[in-house]
mmCIF file of C-alpha atoms in Angstrom:
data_model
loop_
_atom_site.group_PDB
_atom_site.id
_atom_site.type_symbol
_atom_site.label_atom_id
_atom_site.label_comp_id
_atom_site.label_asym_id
_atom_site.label_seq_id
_atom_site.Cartn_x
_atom_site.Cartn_y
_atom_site.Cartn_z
ATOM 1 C CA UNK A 1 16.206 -7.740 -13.793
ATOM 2 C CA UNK A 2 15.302 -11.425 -14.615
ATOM 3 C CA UNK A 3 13.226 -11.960 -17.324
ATOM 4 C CA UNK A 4 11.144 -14.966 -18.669
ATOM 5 C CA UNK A 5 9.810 -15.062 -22.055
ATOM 6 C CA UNK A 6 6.656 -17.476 -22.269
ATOM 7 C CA UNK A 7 4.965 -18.604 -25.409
ATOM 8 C CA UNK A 8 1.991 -18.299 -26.606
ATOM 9 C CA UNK A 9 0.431 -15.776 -24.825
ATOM 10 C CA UNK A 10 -2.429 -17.548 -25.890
ATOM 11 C CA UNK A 11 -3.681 -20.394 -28.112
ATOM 12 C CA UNK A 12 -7.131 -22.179 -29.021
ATOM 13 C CA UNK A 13 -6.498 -25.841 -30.336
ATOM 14 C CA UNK A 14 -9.035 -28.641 -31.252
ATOM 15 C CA UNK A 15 -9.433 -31.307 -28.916
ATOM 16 C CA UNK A 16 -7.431 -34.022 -29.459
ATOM 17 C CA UNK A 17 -4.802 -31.938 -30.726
ATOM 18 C CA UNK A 18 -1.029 -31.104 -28.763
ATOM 19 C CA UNK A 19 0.349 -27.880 -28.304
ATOM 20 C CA UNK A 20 3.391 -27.330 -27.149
ATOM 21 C CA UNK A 21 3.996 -23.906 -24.623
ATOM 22 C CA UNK A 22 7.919 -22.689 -24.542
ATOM 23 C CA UNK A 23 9.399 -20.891 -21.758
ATOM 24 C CA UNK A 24 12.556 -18.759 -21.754
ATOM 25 C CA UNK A 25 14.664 -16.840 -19.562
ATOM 26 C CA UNK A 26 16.215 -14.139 -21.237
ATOM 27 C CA UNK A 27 19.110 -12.955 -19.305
ATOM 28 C CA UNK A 28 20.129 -15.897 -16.780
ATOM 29 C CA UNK A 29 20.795 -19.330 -16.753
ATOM 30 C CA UNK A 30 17.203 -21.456 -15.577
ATOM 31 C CA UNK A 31 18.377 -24.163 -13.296
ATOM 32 C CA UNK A 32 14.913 -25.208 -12.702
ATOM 33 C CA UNK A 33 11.996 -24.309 -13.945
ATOM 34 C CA UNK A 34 8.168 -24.485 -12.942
ATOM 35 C CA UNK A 35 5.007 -25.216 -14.332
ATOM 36 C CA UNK A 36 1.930 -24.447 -12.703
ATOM 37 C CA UNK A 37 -1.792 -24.418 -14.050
ATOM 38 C CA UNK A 38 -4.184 -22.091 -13.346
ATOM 39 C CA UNK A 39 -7.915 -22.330 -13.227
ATOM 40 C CA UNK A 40 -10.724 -19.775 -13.543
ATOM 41 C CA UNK A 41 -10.421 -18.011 -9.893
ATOM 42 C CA UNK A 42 -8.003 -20.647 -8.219
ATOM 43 C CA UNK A 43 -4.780 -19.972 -7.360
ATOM 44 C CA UNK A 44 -1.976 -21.483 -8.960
ATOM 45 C CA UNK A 45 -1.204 -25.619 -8.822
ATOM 46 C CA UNK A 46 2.160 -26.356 -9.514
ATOM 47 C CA UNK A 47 2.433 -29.576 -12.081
ATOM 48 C CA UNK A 48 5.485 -30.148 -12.214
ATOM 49 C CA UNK A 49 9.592 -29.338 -11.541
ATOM 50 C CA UNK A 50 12.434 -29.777 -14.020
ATOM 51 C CA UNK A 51 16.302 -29.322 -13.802
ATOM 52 C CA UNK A 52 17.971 -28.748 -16.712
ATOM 53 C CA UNK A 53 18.879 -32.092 -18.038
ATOM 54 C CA UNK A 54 17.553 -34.362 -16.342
ATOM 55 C CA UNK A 55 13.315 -35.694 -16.159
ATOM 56 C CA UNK A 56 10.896 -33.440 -14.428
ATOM 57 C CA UNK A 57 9.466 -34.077 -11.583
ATOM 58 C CA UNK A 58 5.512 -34.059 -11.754
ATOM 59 C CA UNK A 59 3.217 -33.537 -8.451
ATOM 60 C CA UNK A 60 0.825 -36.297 -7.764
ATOM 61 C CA UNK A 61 -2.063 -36.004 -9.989
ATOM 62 C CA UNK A 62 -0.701 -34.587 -12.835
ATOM 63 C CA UNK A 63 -0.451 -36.951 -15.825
ATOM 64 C CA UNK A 64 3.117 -37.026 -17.309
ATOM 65 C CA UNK A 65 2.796 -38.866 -20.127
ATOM 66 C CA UNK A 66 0.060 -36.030 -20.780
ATOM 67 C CA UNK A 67 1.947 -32.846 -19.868
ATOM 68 C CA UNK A 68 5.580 -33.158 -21.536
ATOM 69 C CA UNK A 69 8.355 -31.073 -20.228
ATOM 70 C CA UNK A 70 11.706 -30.988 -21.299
ATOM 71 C CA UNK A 71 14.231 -28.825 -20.198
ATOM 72 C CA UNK A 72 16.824 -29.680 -22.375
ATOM 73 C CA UNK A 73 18.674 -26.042 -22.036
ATOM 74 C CA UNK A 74 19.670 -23.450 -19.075
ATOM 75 C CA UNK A 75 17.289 -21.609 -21.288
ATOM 76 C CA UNK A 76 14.534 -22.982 -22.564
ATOM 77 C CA UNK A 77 11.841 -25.489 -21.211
ATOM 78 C CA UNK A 78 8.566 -26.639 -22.553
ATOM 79 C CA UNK A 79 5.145 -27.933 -21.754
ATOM 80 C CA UNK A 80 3.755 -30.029 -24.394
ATOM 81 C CA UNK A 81 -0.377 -31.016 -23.598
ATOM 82 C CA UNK A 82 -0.789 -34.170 -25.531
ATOM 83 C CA UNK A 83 -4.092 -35.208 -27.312
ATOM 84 C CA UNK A 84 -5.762 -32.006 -25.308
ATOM 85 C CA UNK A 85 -9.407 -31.677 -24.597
ATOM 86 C CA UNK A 86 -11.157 -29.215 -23.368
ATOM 87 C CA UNK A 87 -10.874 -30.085 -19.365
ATOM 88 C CA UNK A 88 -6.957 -29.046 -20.413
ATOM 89 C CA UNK A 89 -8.556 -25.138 -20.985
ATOM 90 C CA UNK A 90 -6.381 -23.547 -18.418
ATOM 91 C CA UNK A 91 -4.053 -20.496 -17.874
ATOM 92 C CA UNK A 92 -0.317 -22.637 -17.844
ATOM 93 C CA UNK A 93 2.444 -20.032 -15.901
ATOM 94 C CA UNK A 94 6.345 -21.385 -15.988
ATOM 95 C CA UNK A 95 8.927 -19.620 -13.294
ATOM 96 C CA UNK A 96 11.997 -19.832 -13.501
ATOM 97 C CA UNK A 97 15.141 -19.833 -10.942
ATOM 98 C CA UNK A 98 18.795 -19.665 -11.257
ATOM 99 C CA UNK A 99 21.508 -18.960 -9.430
ATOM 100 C CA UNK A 100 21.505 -16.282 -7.342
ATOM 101 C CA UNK A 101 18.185 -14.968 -9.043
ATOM 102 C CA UNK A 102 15.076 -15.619 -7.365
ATOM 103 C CA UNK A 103 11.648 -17.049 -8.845
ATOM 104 C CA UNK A 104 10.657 -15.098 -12.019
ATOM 105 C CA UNK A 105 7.290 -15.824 -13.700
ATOM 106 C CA UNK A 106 6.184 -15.512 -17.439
ATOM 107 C CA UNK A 107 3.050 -14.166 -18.585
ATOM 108 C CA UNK A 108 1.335 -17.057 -18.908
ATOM 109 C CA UNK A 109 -0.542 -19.049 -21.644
ATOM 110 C CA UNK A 110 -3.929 -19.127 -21.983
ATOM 111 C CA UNK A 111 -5.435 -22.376 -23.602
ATOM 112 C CA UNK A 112 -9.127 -23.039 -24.751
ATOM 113 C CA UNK A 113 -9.756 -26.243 -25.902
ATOM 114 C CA UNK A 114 -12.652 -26.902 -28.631
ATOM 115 C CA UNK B 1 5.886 -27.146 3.703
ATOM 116 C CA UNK B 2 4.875 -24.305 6.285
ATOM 117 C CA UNK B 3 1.612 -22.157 6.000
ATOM 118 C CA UNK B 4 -0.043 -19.061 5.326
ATOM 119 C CA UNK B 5 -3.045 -17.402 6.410
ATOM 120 C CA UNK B 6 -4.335 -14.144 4.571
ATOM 121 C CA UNK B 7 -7.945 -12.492 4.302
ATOM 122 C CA UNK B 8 -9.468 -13.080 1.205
ATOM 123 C CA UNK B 9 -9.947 -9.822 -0.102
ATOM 124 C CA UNK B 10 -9.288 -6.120 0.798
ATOM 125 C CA UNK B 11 -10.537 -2.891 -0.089
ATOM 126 C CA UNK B 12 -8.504 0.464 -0.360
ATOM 127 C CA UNK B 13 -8.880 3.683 -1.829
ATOM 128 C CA UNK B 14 -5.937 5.696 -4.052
ATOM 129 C CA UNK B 15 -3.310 7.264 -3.241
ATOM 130 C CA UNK B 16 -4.007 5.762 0.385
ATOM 131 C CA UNK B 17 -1.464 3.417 2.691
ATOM 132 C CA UNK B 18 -2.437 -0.139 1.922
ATOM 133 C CA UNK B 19 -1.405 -3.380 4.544
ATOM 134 C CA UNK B 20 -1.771 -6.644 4.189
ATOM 135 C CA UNK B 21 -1.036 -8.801 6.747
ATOM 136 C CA UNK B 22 -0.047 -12.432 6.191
ATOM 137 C CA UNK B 23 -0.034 -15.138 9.163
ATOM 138 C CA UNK B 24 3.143 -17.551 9.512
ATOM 139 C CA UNK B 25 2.766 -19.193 12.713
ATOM 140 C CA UNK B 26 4.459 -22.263 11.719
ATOM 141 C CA UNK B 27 7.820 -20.437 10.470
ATOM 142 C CA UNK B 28 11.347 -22.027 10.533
ATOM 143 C CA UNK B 29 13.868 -19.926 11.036
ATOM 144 C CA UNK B 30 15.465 -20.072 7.635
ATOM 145 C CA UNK B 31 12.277 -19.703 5.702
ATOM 146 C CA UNK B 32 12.296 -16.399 3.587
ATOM 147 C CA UNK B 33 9.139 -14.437 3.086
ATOM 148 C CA UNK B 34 8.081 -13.722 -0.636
ATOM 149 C CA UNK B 35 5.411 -11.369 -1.671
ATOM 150 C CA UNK B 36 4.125 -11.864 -4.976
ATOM 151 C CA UNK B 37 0.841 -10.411 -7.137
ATOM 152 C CA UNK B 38 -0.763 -11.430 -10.099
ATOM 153 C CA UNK B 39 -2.596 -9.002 -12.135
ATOM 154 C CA UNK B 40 -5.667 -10.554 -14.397
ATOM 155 C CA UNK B 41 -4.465 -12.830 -16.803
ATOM 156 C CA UNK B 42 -0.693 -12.198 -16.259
ATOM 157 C CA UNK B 43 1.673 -14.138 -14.289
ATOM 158 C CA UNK B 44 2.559 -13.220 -10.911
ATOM 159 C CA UNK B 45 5.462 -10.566 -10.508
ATOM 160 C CA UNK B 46 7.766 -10.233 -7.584
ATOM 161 C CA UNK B 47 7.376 -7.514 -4.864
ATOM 162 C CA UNK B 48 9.685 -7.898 -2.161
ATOM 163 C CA UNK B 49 11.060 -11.043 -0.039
ATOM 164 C CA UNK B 50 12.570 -10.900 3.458
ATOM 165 C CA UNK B 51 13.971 -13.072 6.574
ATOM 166 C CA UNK B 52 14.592 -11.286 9.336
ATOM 167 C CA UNK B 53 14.762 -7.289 9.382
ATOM 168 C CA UNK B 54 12.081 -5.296 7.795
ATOM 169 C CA UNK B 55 13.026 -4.503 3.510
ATOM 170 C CA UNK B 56 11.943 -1.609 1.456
ATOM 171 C CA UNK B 57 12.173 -1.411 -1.867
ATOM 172 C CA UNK B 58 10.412 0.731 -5.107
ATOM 173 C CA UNK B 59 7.249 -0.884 -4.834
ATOM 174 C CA UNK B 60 6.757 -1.864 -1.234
ATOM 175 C CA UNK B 61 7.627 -2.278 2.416
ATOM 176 C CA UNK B 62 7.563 -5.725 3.992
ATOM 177 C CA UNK B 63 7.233 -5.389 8.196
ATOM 178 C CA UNK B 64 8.369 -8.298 10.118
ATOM 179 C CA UNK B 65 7.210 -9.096 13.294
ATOM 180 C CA UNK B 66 10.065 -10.084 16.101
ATOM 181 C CA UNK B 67 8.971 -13.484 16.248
ATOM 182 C CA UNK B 68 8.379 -13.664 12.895
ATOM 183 C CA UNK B 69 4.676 -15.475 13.169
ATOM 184 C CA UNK B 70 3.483 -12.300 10.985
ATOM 185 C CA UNK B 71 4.137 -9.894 8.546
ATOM 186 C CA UNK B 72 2.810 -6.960 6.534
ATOM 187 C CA UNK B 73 2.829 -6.162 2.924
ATOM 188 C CA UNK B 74 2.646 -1.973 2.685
ATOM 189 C CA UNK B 75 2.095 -0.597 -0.326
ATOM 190 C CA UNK B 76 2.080 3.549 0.808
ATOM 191 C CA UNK B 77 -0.030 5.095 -2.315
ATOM 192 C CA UNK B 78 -2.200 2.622 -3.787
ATOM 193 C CA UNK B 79 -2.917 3.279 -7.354
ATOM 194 C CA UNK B 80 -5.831 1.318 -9.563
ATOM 195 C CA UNK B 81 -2.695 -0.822 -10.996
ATOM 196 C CA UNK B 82 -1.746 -2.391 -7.740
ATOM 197 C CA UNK B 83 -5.701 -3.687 -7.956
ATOM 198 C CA UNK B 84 -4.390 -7.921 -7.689
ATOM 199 C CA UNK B 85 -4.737 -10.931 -5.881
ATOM 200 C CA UNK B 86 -1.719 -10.444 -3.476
ATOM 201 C CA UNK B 87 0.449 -13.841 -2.781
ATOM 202 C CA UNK B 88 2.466 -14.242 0.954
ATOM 203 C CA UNK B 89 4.757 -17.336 0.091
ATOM 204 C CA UNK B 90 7.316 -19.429 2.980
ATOM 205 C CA UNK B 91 10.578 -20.771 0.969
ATOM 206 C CA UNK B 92 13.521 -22.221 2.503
ATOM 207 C CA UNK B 93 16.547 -20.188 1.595
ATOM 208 C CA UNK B 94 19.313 -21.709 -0.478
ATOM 209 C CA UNK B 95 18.560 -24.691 -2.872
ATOM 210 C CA UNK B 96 17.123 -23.575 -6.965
ATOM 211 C CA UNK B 97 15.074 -26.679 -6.714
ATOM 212 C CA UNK B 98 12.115 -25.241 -3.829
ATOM 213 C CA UNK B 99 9.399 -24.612 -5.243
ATOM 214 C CA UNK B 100 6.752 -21.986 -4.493
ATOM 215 C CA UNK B 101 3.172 -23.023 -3.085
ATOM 216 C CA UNK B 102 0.723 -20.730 -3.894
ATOM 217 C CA UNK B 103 -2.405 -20.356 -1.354
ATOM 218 C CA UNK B 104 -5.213 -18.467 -2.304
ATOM 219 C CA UNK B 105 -3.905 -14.604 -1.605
ATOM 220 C CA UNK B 106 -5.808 -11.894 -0.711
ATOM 221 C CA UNK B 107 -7.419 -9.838 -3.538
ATOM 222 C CA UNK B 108 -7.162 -6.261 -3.497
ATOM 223 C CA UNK B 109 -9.985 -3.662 -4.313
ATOM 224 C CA UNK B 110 -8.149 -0.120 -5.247
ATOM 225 C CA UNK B 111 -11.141 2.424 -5.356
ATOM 226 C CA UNK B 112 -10.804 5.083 -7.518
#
């Protein structure tokens, strides 16, 4: 089956630092990929959408110029949190899609922010 | 985007029939049914998807109702592991770029 590969599974920074999450899928080609945030018993909040190539597309409220994304491979995409603090501390999930495969998640990245 | 209704939470015991019914009132008729879970602290993992005609597969049955306002999520021998918060999800069907909306699921109690 489809797999996605995420990375870090988790991750403790100092605030005002970036860290940079990565995203793979193993065995397909990604033509999009997800990223959604996840807060302490919430459901999951999709930030943003990216096709490979081309600039991701962020849901309102979600800073861009904060949360990076490039997707610059069928393969690969990452979420870079720039100059992080701790309201950042979240639980950041990517899916990916491709053709013919349906939405596959990673495991997730935890981030704590001190 | 077109909704979902679920309870909140559920409680089952092992090794007994689980359902968990999902509201869809507002259903097109090319919107696909996805059932996902998330287990604490991982990422949520497919369970089964269907459109029309009622799907089984390893993990699960999915029941659709004619109309298609409703379906079930049957999981036929609970076991602690299926313990999760238990996502019914509308997407369109063709397209890579739709992207899932996640509502609050219904979290499942497996007693032991």
């Amino acid at each position: 089956g489809a797999v996605v590969s995420q990375h870090p599974s988790w991750v403790i920074c100092k605030s005002g630092t970036s860290v940079k999450i990565e995203c793979r899928s193993l065995d397909f080609q990604a033509t999009t990929m997800f990223w959604y945030r996840q807060f302490p018993k919430q459901s999951l909040m999709l930030m943003a959408t990216s096709n490979e190539g081309s600039k991701a597309t962020y849901e309102q409220g979600v800073e861009k110029d904060k949360f990076l994304i490039n997707h610059a491979s069928l393969t690969l995409s990452t979420l870079t949190v720039t100059s992080a603090h701790p309201e950042d501390s979240s639980f950041y999930i990517c899916s990916a899609r491709g053709s013919g495969i349906g939405y596959t998640f990673g495991s997730g990245t935890r981030l704590t922010v001190v | 985007d077109a909704k979902t209704t679920q309870p909140n939470s559920m409680e089952s015991n092992e090794e007994e029939p689980v359902h968990l019914p999902c509201n869809h009132s507002t259903i097109s008729g090319t919107d696909y049914i996805h059932w996902y879970r998330q287990l604490p602290s991982q990422g949520p993992e497919y369970v089964i998807h269907g459109l029309t005609s009622n799907v089984n597969n390893r993990m699960a049955s999915l029941a659709i109702a004619e109309d298609r306002k409703s379906s079930t999520l049957i999981l036929h021998r609970a076991t602690l592991r299926d313990a999760a918060v238990y996502y019914c999800i509308l997407s369109p069907g063709g397209g890579s770029n739709y992207k899932l909306t996640f509502g609050k699921g219904t979290l499942l109690t497996v007693n032991p």
